[in-house]
XYZ file of C-alpha atoms in Angstrom:
336
model
C 337.695 152.224 -216.414
C 341.134 151.417 -217.950
C 341.317 149.324 -221.131
C 341.610 145.569 -220.695
C 345.173 145.604 -222.016
C 346.221 148.144 -219.388
C 345.019 146.153 -216.397
C 347.378 143.157 -216.804
C 350.320 145.505 -217.379
C 349.512 147.315 -214.149
C 349.107 144.012 -212.300
C 352.516 142.863 -213.532
C 354.161 146.197 -212.783
C 353.259 146.239 -209.101
C 354.948 142.916 -208.192
C 357.976 143.998 -210.230
C 358.179 147.246 -208.282
C 358.042 145.313 -205.010
C 360.787 142.976 -206.232
C 362.931 145.993 -207.117
C 362.205 147.356 -203.650
C 363.418 144.108 -202.112
C 366.626 144.378 -204.137
C 367.200 147.964 -202.956
C 366.478 146.894 -199.389
C 369.050 144.096 -199.685
C 371.594 146.634 -200.952
C 370.871 148.928 -197.991
C 371.339 145.985 -195.620
C 374.691 145.183 -197.222
C 375.823 148.814 -196.905
C 374.637 148.922 -193.298
C 376.746 145.870 -192.498
C 379.800 147.064 -194.414
C 379.995 150.792 -193.609
C 380.678 152.488 -190.309
C 383.508 154.087 -188.386
C 385.705 151.676 -190.328
C 384.632 150.003 -193.585
C 384.480 146.220 -193.748
C 384.850 144.500 -197.164
C 381.691 142.777 -198.367
C 383.600 139.500 -198.632
C 384.437 139.729 -194.923
C 380.805 140.575 -194.158
C 379.654 137.460 -196.009
C 382.261 135.303 -194.244
C 381.164 136.688 -190.880
C 377.493 135.941 -191.606
C 378.282 132.368 -192.678
C 380.593 131.784 -189.714
C 383.704 131.444 -191.852
C 385.473 134.414 -190.241
C 386.072 135.238 -186.575
C 387.617 138.075 -184.601
C 388.270 141.683 -185.591
C 385.964 142.866 -188.363
C 383.830 139.731 -188.160
C 382.972 140.447 -184.512
C 382.042 144.034 -185.419
C 379.670 142.759 -188.113
C 377.947 140.050 -186.068
C 378.035 141.755 -182.677
C 377.210 145.357 -183.583
C 376.049 145.840 -187.139
C 373.719 142.869 -187.545
C 371.537 143.879 -184.552
C 371.621 147.508 -185.711
C 370.523 146.539 -189.220
C 367.722 144.262 -188.005
C 366.416 146.968 -185.671
C 366.585 149.528 -188.486
C 364.603 147.224 -190.765
C 361.867 146.623 -188.194
C 361.586 150.251 -187.033
C 361.659 151.676 -190.558
C 359.069 149.198 -191.834
C 356.786 149.936 -188.870
C 356.986 153.710 -189.368
C 356.496 153.474 -193.137
C 353.372 151.320 -192.832
C 352.048 153.470 -189.978
C 352.255 156.526 -192.225
C 350.393 154.810 -195.068
C 347.579 153.625 -192.797
C 347.362 157.016 -191.052
C 346.954 158.793 -194.379
C 344.354 156.258 -195.503
C 342.310 156.402 -192.303
C 342.284 160.211 -192.152
C 342.249 160.887 -195.935
C 344.986 163.424 -195.235
C 348.223 163.327 -197.291
C 350.105 165.086 -194.463
C 349.146 162.537 -191.815
C 351.892 160.486 -190.176
C 352.822 159.367 -186.646
C 354.883 162.562 -186.373
C 352.394 165.118 -187.689
C 349.484 163.578 -185.748
C 351.366 163.851 -182.456
C 351.554 160.078 -181.944
C 355.350 160.024 -181.744
C 355.285 163.000 -179.371
C 352.732 161.251 -177.148
C 354.835 158.103 -176.971
C 357.967 160.145 -176.263
C 356.305 162.126 -173.482
C 355.031 158.929 -171.850
C 358.461 157.263 -172.031
C 360.240 160.304 -170.556
C 357.582 160.385 -167.808
C 358.337 156.717 -167.077
C 362.070 157.498 -166.880
C 361.418 160.528 -164.656
C 358.840 159.069 -162.271
C 359.528 155.333 -162.239
C 363.250 155.138 -163.140
C 362.527 152.943 -166.173
C 365.524 152.332 -168.417
C 364.647 149.416 -170.742
C 361.972 148.980 -173.452
C 360.502 146.075 -171.495
C 359.799 148.568 -168.698
C 358.458 151.503 -170.702
C 356.901 149.887 -173.773
C 353.399 150.098 -172.315
C 353.977 153.747 -171.436
C 354.832 154.329 -175.098
C 351.662 152.566 -176.246
C 349.509 154.498 -173.765
C 351.041 157.843 -174.739
C 350.668 157.129 -178.461
C 347.047 156.043 -178.038
C 346.208 159.082 -175.907
C 347.729 161.454 -178.444
C 345.845 159.755 -181.300
C 342.524 160.071 -179.463
C 343.160 163.758 -178.661
C 344.138 164.562 -182.253
C 341.046 162.769 -183.544
C 338.795 164.579 -181.040
C 340.169 167.981 -182.069
C 339.562 167.154 -185.749
C 335.864 166.327 -185.356
C 333.475 168.853 -186.851
C 329.719 168.181 -186.850
C 330.401 164.486 -186.424
C 332.779 164.296 -189.413
C 336.570 164.138 -189.587
C 338.141 167.357 -190.883
C 341.585 166.575 -192.416
C 342.800 170.192 -192.077
C 341.860 170.385 -188.407
C 343.487 166.997 -187.885
C 346.828 168.253 -189.234
C 346.596 171.472 -187.222
C 345.549 169.630 -184.060
C 348.416 167.173 -184.435
C 350.888 170.016 -184.879
C 349.628 171.812 -181.774
C 349.618 168.575 -179.786
C 353.189 167.821 -180.850
C 354.347 171.277 -179.725
C 352.604 170.989 -176.346
C 353.887 167.483 -175.627
C 357.404 168.407 -176.731
C 357.433 171.329 -174.293
C 356.206 169.097 -171.446
C 358.870 166.540 -172.323
C 361.549 169.237 -172.191
C 360.239 170.439 -168.831
C 360.548 166.940 -167.348
C 364.086 166.594 -168.645
C 365.128 169.962 -167.253
C 363.626 169.081 -163.878
C 365.928 166.080 -163.433
C 369.556 165.678 -164.512
C 369.151 161.904 -164.312
C 366.199 161.991 -166.720
C 368.110 164.340 -169.018
C 371.119 162.014 -169.100
C 369.032 158.895 -169.750
C 366.544 160.366 -172.228
C 368.463 162.843 -174.385
C 370.291 160.169 -176.381
C 367.088 158.180 -176.851
C 365.091 161.287 -177.868
C 367.532 162.037 -180.689
C 366.392 158.832 -182.399
C 369.200 156.331 -182.722
C 369.985 152.750 -183.718
C 373.456 152.623 -182.189
C 374.269 150.762 -178.991
C 371.130 148.614 -179.178
C 371.082 144.833 -179.158
C 368.347 142.493 -180.300
C 367.196 142.183 -176.680
C 365.791 145.718 -177.027
C 363.628 144.576 -179.938
C 362.138 141.467 -178.341
C 359.699 143.196 -175.922
C 358.091 145.312 -178.653
C 358.182 142.852 -181.559
C 354.773 141.288 -180.699
C 353.177 144.756 -180.728
C 354.749 145.636 -184.081
C 353.702 142.291 -185.589
C 350.116 142.777 -184.360
C 350.120 146.307 -185.797
C 351.412 144.966 -189.122
C 348.669 142.313 -189.272
C 345.986 144.938 -188.553
C 347.487 147.302 -191.138
C 347.341 144.636 -193.846
C 343.853 143.519 -192.790
C 342.269 146.967 -193.243
C 343.857 147.733 -196.624
C 340.782 146.784 -198.749
C 338.542 148.977 -196.583
C 340.970 151.905 -196.807
C 340.387 151.922 -200.560
C 336.674 152.388 -199.891
C 337.329 155.115 -197.295
C 339.182 157.090 -199.959
C 335.809 157.572 -201.694
C 334.333 159.265 -198.613
C 332.430 158.025 -195.589
C 329.016 157.938 -197.280
C 330.297 156.038 -200.312
C 332.198 153.599 -198.080
C 329.063 152.936 -196.008
C 327.072 152.395 -199.213
C 329.617 149.740 -200.174
C 329.045 147.985 -196.853
C 332.243 149.131 -195.110
C 331.883 149.658 -191.319
C 333.599 153.053 -191.319
C 333.813 153.543 -187.542
C 335.249 150.064 -186.953
C 337.803 150.410 -189.750
C 338.951 153.752 -188.345
C 339.376 152.203 -184.903
C 341.298 149.193 -186.261
C 343.420 151.382 -188.543
C 344.135 153.802 -185.710
C 345.081 150.890 -183.444
C 347.484 149.622 -186.119
C 349.125 153.053 -186.357
C 349.439 153.306 -182.569
C 350.976 149.842 -182.193
C 353.441 150.322 -185.060
C 354.497 153.832 -184.017
C 354.661 153.082 -180.293
C 356.755 149.967 -180.846
C 359.146 151.836 -183.130
C 359.486 154.780 -180.728
C 360.076 152.476 -177.757
C 363.034 150.891 -179.585
C 364.682 153.752 -181.460
C 363.195 156.964 -180.109
C 361.033 159.435 -182.049
C 362.421 159.086 -185.588
C 360.632 161.675 -187.709
C 359.357 161.858 -191.309
C 359.774 158.176 -192.305
C 356.014 157.685 -191.990
C 355.338 160.859 -193.959
C 357.821 160.275 -196.773
C 357.296 156.565 -197.485
C 353.694 156.750 -198.812
C 354.502 159.731 -201.037
C 357.470 157.899 -202.538
C 355.532 154.664 -203.065
C 352.244 156.065 -204.392
C 353.611 157.195 -207.812
C 355.107 153.708 -208.315
C 352.329 151.465 -207.024
C 349.261 153.684 -207.229
C 346.688 154.435 -204.559
C 345.525 150.856 -203.954
C 346.334 150.256 -200.280
C 346.658 146.515 -200.894
C 349.901 147.365 -202.700
C 350.682 150.685 -201.018
C 351.009 149.369 -197.454
C 353.395 146.474 -198.341
C 355.379 148.939 -200.458
C 355.655 151.263 -197.464
C 356.938 148.403 -195.297
C 359.835 148.050 -197.749
C 360.354 151.782 -198.315
C 360.352 152.599 -194.613
C 363.146 150.087 -194.029
C 365.079 151.443 -197.013
C 364.774 155.055 -195.862
C 365.800 154.380 -192.271
C 368.778 152.191 -193.170
C 369.920 154.693 -195.816
C 369.664 157.553 -193.310
C 371.577 155.518 -190.714
C 374.358 154.708 -193.196
C 374.529 158.362 -194.259
C 374.839 159.465 -190.631
C 377.732 157.044 -190.126
C 379.579 158.067 -193.291
C 379.398 161.872 -193.234
C 380.765 162.246 -189.680
C 383.294 159.395 -189.669
C 384.820 158.280 -187.294
C 381.923 159.657 -185.239
C 378.302 159.548 -186.409
C 375.105 161.593 -186.621
C 372.048 160.028 -185.010
C 369.543 158.686 -187.517
C 366.723 160.794 -186.066
C 368.715 163.957 -186.796
C 369.394 162.821 -190.380
C 365.716 162.029 -191.078
C 364.614 165.344 -189.559
C 367.169 167.269 -191.637
C 366.042 165.568 -194.850
C 362.341 165.358 -194.001
C 361.659 168.984 -193.050
C 361.976 170.241 -196.674
C 359.712 167.381 -197.795
C 357.029 168.428 -195.305
C 357.251 172.033 -196.549
C 356.866 170.910 -200.180
C 353.892 168.666 -199.373
C 352.189 171.413 -197.361
C 352.661 173.846 -200.239
C 351.270 171.304 -202.692
C 348.278 170.643 -200.465
C 347.634 174.388 -200.141
C 347.442 174.690 -203.939
């Protein structure tokens, strides 16, 4: 048990870290509003937000970049928290909506909706995304069961296999129909561009419900980290917490995928970046991942706009390019 003098310092440090995270998030929002195919001065951005400026750059800020920034905040926060809860529920540091096949399940279901039912708007395919994400989560969990217990290694391997299978089925559907290919390929790259706030409205209730569930299970996730038997001895209903935590991950990931496409590695990276700063207490870790997920996604989106100016690189491509080395490093660390 830490000395009494150490506990208050740690308690003070965690809120300070979150406040610093809020400041970094505000900076990322400012950069997202100011940078793009053509830079806009921060003074003009502020005037546009307060209604003091109109036309030209002000219309670009309010009409294009504000919705893009809001969507990036919501999607990034959802993916970051989903990764933290997934790792807590499974006790697997490599767990995330991507590595567990949840993103792939949602993507396959959405492409199926586009192929079979000519869906073209999140309001039409959001429930397909939720169903696909939930189905993938159940399959990954079933493959990871061994003698009634959850095997973290089998869970990671099962999620990887499931992702590969679903990705191949998704590609087959796209190749079978030029219309599906045209409508889905841009969405599958993972992008925030060309989306208005109307795209966010249908999925926002799901993401909010997932966020509430994620925060509600955080005390029990601390007990799960001790092992199932220890958690049960402490009075934690392990099966119910796993179901609620899994439902939170599904809702957060499915809502994010329905809006922006399958953006990879945000859910994997956020907990590993936050844990050294806030510790392993999920009551601090999950809120920290909400902030960090938004920071990572907005930073990746800004980077994609800057490096290929006047064009841009889709945010899903940027996160995959930066996240693949991180996954390799984490896998090597886990193997040691």
